[in-house]
mmCIF file of N, CA and C in Angstrom:
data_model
loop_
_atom_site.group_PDB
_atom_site.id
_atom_site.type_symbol
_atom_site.label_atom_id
_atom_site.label_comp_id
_atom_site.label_asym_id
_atom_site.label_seq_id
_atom_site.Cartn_x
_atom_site.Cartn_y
_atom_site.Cartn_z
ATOM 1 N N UNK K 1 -3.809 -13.120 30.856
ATOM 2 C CA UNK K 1 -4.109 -13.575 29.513
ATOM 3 C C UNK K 1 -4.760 -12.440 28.726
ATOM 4 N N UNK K 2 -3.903 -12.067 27.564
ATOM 5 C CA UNK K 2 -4.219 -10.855 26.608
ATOM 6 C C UNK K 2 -4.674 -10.986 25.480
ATOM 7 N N UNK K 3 -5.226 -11.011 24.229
ATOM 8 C CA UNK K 3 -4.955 -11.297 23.402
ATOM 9 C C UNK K 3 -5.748 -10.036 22.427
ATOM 10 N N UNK K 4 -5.318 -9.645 21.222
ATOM 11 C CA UNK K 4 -5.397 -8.774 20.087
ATOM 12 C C UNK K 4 -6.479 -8.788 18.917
ATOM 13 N N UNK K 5 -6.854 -9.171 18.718
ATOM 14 C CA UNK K 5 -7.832 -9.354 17.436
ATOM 15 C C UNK K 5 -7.836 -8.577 16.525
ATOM 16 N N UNK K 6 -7.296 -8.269 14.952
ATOM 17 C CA UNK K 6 -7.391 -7.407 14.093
ATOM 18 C C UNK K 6 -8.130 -7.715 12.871
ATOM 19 N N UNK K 7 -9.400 -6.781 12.508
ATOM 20 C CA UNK K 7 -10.473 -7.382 11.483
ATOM 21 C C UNK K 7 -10.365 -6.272 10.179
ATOM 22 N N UNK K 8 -10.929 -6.414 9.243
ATOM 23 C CA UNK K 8 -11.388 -4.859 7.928
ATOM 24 C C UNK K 8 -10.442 -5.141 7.219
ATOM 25 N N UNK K 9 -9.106 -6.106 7.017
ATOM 26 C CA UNK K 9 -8.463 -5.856 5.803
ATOM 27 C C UNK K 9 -8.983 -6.462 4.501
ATOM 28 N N UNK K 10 -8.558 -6.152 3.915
ATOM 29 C CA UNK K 10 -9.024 -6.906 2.599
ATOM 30 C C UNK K 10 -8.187 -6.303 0.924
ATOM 31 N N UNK K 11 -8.742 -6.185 -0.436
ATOM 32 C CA UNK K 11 -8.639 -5.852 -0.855
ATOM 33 C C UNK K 11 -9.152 -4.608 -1.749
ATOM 34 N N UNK K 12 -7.970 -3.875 -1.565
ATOM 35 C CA UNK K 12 -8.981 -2.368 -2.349
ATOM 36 C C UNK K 12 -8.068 -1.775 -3.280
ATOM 37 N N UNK K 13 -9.046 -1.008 -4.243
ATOM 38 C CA UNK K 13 -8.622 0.126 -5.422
ATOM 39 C C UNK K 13 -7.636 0.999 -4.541
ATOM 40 N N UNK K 14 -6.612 1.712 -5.565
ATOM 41 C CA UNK K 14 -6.479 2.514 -5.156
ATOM 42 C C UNK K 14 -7.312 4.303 -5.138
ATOM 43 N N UNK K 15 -7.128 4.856 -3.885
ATOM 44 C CA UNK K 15 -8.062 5.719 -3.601
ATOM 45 C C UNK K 15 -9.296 5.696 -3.078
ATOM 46 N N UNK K 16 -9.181 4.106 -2.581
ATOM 47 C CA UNK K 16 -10.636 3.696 -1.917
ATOM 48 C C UNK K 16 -9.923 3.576 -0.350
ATOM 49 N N UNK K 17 -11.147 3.511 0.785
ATOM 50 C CA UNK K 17 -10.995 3.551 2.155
ATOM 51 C C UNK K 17 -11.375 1.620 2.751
ATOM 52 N N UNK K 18 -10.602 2.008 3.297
ATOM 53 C CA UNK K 18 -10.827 0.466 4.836
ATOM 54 C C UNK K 18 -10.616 0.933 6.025
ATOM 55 N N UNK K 19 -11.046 0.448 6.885
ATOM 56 C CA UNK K 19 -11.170 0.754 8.370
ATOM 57 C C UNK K 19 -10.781 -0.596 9.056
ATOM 58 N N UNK K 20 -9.988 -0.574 9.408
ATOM 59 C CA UNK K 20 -9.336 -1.675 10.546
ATOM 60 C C UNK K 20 -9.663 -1.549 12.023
ATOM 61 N N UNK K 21 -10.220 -2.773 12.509
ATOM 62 C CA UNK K 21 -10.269 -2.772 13.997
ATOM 63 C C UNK K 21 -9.539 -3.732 14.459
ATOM 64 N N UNK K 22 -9.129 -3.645 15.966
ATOM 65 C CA UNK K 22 -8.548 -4.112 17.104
ATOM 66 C C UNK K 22 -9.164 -4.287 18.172
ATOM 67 N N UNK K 23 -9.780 -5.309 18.822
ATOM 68 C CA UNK K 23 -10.122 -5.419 20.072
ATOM 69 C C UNK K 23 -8.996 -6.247 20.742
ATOM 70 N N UNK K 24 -8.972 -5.587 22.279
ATOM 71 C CA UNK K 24 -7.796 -6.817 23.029
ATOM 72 C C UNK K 24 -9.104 -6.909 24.304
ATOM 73 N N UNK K 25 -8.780 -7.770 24.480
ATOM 74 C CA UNK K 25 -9.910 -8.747 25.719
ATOM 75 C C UNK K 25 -8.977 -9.522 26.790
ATOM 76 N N UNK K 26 -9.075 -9.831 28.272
ATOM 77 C CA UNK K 26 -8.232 -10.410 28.697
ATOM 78 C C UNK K 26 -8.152 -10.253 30.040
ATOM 79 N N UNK K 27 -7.234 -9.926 30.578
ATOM 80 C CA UNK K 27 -6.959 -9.680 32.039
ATOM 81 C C UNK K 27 -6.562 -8.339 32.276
ATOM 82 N N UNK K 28 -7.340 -7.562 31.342
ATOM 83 C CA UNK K 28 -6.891 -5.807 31.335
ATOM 84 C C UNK K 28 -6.923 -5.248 32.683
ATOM 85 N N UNK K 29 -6.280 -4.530 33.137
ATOM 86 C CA UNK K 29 -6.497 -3.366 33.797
ATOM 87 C C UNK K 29 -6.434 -2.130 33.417
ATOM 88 N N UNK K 30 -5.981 -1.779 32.250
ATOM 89 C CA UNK K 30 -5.878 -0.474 31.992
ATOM 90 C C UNK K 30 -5.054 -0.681 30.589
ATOM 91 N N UNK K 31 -5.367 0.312 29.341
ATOM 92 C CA UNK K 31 -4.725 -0.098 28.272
ATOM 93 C C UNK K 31 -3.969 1.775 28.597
ATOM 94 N N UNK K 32 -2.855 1.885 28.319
ATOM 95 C CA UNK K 32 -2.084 2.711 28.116
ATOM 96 C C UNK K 32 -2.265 3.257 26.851
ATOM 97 N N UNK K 33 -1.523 3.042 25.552
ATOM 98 C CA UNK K 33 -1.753 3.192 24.496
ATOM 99 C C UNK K 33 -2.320 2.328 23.437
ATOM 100 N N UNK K 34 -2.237 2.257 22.099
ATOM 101 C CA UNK K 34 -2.301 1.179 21.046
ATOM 102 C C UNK K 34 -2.097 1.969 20.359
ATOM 103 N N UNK K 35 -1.318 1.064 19.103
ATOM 104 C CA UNK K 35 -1.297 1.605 17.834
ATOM 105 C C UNK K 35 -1.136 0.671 16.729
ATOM 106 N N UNK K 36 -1.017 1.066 15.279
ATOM 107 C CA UNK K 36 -0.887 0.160 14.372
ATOM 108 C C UNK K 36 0.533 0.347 13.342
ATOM 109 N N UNK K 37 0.861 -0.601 12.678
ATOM 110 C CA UNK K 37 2.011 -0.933 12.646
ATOM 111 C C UNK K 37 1.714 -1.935 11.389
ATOM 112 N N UNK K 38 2.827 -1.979 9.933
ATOM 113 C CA UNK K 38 2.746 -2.424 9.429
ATOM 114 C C UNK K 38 4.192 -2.859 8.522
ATOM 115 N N UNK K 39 4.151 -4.277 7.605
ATOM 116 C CA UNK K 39 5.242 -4.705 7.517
ATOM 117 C C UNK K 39 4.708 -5.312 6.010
ATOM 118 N N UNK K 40 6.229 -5.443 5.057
ATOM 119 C CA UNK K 40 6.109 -6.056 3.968
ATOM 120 C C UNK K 40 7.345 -7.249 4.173
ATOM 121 N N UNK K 41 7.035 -7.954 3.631
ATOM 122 C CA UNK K 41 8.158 -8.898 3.129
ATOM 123 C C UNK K 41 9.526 -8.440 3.116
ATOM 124 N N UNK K 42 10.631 -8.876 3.522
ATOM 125 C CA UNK K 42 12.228 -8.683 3.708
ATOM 126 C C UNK K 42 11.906 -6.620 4.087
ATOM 127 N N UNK K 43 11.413 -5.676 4.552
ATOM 128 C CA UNK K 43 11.113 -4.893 5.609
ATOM 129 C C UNK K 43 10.910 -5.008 6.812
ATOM 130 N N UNK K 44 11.535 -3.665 8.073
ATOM 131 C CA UNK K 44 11.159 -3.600 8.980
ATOM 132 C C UNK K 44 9.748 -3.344 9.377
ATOM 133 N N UNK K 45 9.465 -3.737 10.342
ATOM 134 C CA UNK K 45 8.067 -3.607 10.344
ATOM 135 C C UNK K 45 7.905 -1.822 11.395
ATOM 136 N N UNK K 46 7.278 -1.858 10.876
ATOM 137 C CA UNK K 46 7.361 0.432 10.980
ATOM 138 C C UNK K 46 5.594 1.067 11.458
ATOM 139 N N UNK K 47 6.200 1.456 12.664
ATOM 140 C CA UNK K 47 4.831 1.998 13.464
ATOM 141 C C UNK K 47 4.053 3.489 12.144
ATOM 142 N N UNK K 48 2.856 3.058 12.188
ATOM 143 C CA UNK K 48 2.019 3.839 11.351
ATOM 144 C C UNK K 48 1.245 4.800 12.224
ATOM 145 N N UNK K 49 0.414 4.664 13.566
ATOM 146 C CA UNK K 49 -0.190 5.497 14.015
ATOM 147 C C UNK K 49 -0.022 4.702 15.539
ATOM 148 N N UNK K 50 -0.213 6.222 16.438
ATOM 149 C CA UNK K 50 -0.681 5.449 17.868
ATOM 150 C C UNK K 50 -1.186 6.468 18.651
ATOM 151 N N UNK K 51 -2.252 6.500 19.736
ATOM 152 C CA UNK K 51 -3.073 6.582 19.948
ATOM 153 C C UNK K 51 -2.832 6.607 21.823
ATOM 154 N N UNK K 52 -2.418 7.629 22.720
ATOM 155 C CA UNK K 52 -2.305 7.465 23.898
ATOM 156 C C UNK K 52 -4.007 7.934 24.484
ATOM 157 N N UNK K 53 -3.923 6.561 25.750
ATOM 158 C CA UNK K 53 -5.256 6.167 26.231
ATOM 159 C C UNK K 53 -5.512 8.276 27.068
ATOM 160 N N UNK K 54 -4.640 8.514 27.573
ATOM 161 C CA UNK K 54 -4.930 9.854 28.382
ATOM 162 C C UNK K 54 -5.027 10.859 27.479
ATOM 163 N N UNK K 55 -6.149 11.451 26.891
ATOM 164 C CA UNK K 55 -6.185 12.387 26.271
ATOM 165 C C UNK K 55 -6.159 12.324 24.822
ATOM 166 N N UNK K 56 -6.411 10.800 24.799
ATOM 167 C CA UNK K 56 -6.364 10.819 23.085
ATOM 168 C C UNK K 56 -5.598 10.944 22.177
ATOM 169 N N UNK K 57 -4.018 11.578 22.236
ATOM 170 C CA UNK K 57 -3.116 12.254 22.015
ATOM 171 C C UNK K 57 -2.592 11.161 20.708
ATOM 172 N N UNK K 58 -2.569 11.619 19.463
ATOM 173 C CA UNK K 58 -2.302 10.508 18.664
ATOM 174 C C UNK K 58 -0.726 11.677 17.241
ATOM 175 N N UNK K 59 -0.376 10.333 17.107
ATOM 176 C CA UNK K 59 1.036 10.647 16.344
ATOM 177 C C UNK K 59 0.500 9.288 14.659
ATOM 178 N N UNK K 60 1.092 10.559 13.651
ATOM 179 C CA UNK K 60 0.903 9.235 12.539
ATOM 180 C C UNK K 60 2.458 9.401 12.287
ATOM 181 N N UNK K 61 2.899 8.475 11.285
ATOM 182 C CA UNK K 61 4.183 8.390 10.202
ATOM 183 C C UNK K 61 3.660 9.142 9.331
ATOM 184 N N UNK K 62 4.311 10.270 8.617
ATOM 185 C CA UNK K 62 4.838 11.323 8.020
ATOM 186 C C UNK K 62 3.876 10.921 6.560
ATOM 187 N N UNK K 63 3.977 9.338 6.415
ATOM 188 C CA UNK K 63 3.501 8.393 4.966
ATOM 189 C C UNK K 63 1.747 8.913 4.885
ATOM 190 N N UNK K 64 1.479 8.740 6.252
ATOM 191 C CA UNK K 64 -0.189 8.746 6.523
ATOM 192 C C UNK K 64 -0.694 9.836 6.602
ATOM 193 N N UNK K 65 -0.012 10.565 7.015
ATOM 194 C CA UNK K 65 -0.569 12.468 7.599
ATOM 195 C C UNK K 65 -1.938 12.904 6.963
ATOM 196 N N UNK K 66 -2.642 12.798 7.116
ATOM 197 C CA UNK K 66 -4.080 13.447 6.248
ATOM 198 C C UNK K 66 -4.981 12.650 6.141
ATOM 199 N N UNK K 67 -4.229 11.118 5.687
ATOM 200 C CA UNK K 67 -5.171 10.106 5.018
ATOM 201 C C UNK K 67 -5.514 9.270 5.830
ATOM 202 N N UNK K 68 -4.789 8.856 7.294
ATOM 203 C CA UNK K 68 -5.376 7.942 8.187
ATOM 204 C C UNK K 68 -6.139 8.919 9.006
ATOM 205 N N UNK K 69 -6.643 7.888 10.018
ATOM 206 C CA UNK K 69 -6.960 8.310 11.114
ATOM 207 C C UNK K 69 -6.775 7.124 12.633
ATOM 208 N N UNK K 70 -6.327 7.421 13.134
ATOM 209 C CA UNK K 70 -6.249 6.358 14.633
ATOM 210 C C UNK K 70 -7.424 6.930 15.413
ATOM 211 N N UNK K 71 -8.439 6.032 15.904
ATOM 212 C CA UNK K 71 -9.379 6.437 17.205
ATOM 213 C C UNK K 71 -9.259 5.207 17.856
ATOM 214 N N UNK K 72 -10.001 5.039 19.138
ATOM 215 C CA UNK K 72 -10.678 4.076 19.882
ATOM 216 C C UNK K 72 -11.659 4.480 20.610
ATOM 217 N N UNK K 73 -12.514 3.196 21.157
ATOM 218 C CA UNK K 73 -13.399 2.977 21.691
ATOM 219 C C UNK K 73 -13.259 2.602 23.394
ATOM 220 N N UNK K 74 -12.902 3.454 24.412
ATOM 221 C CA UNK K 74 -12.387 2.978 25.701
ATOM 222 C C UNK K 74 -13.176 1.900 26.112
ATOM 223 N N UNK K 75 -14.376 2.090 26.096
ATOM 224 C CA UNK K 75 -15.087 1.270 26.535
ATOM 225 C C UNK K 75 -15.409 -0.403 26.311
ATOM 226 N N UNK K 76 -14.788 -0.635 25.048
ATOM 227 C CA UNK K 76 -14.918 -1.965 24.074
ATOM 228 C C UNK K 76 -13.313 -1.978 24.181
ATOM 229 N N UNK K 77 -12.226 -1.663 24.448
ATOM 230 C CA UNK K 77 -10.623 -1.691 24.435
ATOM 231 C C UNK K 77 -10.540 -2.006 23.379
ATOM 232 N N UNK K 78 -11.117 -0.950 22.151
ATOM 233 C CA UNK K 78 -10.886 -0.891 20.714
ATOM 234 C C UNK K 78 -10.182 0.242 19.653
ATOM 235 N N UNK K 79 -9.424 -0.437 18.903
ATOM 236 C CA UNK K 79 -8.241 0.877 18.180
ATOM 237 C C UNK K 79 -8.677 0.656 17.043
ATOM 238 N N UNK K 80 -9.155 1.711 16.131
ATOM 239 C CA UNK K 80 -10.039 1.602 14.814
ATOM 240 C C UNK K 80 -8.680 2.265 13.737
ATOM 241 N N UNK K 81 -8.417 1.877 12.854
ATOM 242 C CA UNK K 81 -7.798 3.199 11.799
ATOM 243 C C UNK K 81 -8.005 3.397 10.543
ATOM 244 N N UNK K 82 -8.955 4.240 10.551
ATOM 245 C CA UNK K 82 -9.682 4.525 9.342
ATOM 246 C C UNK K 82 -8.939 5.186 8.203
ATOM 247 N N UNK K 83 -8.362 4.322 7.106
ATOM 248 C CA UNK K 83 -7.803 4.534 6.156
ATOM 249 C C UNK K 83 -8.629 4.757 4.474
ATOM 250 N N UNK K 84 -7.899 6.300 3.947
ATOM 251 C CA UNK K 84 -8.792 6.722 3.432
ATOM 252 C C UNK K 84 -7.565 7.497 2.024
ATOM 253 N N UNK K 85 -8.085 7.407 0.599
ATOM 254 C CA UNK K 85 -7.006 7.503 0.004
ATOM 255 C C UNK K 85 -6.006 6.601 -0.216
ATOM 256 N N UNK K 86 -6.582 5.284 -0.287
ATOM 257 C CA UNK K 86 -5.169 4.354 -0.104
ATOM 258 C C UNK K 86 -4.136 4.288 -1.578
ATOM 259 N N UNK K 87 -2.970 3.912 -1.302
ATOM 260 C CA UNK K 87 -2.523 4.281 -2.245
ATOM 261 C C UNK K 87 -1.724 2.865 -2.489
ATOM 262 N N UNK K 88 -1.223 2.412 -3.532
ATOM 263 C CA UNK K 88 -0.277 1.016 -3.398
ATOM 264 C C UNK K 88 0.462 0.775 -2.172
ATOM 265 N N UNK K 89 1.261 1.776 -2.248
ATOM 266 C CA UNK K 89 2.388 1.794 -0.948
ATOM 267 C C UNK K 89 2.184 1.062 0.294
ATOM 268 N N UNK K 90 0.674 1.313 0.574
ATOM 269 C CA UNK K 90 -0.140 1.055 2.007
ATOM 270 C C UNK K 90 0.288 -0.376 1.980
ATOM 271 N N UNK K 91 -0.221 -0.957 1.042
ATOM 272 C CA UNK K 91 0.214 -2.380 0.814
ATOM 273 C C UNK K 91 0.919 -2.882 1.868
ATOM 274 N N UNK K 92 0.293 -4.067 2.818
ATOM 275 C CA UNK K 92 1.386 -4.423 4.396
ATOM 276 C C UNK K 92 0.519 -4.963 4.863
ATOM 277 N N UNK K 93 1.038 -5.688 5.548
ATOM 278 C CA UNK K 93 0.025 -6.890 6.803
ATOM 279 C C UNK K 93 0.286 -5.671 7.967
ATOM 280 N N UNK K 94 -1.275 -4.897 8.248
ATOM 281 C CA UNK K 94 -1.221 -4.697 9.823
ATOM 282 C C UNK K 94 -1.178 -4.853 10.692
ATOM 283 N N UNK K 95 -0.352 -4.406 11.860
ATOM 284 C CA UNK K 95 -0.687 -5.149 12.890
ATOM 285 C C UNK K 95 -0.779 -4.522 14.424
ATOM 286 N N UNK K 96 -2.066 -5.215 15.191
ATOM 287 C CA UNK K 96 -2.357 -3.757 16.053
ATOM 288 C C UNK K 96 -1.423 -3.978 17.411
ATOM 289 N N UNK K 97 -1.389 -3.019 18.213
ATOM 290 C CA UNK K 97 -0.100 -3.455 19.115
ATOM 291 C C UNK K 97 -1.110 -2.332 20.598
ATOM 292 N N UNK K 98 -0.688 -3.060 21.694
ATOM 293 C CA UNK K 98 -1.062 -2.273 22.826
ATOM 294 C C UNK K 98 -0.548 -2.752 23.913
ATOM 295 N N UNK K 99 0.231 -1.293 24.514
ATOM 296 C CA UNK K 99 0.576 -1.443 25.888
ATOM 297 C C UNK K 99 -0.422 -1.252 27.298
ATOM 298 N N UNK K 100 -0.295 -2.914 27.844
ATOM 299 C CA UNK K 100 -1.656 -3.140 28.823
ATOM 300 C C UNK K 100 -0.521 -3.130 30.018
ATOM 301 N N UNK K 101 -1.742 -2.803 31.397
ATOM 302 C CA UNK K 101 -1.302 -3.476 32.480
ATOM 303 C C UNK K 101 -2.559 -4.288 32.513
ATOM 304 N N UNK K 102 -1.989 -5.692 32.488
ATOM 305 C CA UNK K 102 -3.296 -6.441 33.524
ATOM 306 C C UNK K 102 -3.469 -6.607 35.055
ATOM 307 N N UNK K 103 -4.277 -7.128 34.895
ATOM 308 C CA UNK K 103 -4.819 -7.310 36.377
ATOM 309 C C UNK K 103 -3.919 -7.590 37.320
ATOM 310 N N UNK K 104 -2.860 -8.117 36.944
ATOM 311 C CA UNK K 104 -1.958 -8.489 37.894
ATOM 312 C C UNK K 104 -0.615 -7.302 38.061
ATOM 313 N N UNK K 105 -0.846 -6.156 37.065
ATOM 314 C CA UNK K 105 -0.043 -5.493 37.519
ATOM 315 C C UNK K 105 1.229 -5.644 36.517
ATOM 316 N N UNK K 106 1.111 -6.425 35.832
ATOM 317 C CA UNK K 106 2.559 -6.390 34.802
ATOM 318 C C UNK K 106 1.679 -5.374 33.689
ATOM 319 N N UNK K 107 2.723 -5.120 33.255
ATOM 320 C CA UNK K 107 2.992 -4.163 32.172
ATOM 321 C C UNK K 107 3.506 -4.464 30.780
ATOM 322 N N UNK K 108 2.853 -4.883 29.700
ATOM 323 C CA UNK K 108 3.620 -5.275 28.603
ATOM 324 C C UNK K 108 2.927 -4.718 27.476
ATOM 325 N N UNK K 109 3.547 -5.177 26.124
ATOM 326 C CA UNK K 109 3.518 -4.510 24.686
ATOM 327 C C UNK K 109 2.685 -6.099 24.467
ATOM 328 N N UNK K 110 1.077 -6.116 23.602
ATOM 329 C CA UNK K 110 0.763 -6.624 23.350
ATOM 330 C C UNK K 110 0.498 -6.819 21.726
ATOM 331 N N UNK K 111 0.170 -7.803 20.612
ATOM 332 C CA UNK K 111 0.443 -7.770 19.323
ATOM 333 C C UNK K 111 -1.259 -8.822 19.363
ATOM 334 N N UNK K 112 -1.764 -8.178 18.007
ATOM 335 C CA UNK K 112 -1.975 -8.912 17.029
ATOM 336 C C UNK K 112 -1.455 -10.108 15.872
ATOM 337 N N UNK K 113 -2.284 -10.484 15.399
ATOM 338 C CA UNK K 113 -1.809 -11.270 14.534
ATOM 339 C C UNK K 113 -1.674 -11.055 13.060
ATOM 340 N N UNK K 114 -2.271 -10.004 12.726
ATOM 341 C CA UNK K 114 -2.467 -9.341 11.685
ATOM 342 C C UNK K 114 -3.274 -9.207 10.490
ATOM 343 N N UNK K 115 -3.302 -8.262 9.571
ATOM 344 C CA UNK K 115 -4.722 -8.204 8.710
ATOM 345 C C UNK K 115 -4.366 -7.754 7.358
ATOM 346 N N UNK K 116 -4.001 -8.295 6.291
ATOM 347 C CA UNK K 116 -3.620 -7.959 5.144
ATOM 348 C C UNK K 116 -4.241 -6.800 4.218
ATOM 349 N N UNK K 117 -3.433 -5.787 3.833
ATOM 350 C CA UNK K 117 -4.178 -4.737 3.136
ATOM 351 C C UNK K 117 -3.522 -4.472 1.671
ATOM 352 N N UNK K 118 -4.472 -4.774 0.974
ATOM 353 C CA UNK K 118 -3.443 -4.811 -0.322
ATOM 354 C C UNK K 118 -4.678 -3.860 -1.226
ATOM 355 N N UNK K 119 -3.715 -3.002 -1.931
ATOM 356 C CA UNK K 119 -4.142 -1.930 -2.504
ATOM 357 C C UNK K 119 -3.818 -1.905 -3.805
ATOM 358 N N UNK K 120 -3.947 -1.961 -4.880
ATOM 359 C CA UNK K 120 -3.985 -1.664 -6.559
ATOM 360 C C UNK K 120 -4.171 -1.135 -7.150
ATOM 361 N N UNK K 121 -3.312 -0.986 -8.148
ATOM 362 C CA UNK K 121 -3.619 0.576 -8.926
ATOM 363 C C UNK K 121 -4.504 0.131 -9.819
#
């Protein structure tokens, strides 16, 4: 039993910052990666940043380069992404995603439920 939690969205200016968190809680054994991921209405929903557990090793979308940031917290199995510069575009329900093994040894892609970020010019 896994589950995602995603908090910090809300509404902002554009050129103002939010910080989104993710905790997953559960039957962890080990979180592999996480990342975040976001979607609009009749769009695919399109990975934004992610964050591998060995070394930290993180990749954004081309959209974010400068202005996000992906971290976590190993210790709390928390994926933060500190968004900064927002611009309309950002505009999207986030949503945080992590590949766990739990305790039992399976291996899967876990989801949030998501956190609305709406940005205005």
């Amino acid at each position: 039993q896994v589950r995602l939690v995603e908090s910090g969205g809300g509404l902002v200016q554009a050129g103002g910052s939010l910080r989104l968190s993710c905790a997953a809680s559960g039957s962890i054994f080990s979180i592999n990666a996480m990342a975040w991921y976001r979607q609009n209405p009749g769009k695919q929903r399109e990975l934004v940043a992610t964050i591998i557990t060995s070394g930290a090793i993180t990749n954004y979308a081309d959209s974010v380069k400068g202005r996000f940031t992906i971290s976590r917290d190993n210790a709390k199995n928390t994926v933060y992404l500190q968004m900064n510069s927002l611009k309309p575009e950002d505009t999207a329900v986030y949503y945080c995603n992590a590949n766990i093994r739990t305790l039992s040894l399976r291996r899967d892609d876990y989801w949030g439920q998501g956190t609305q970020v709406t940005v205005s010019s």
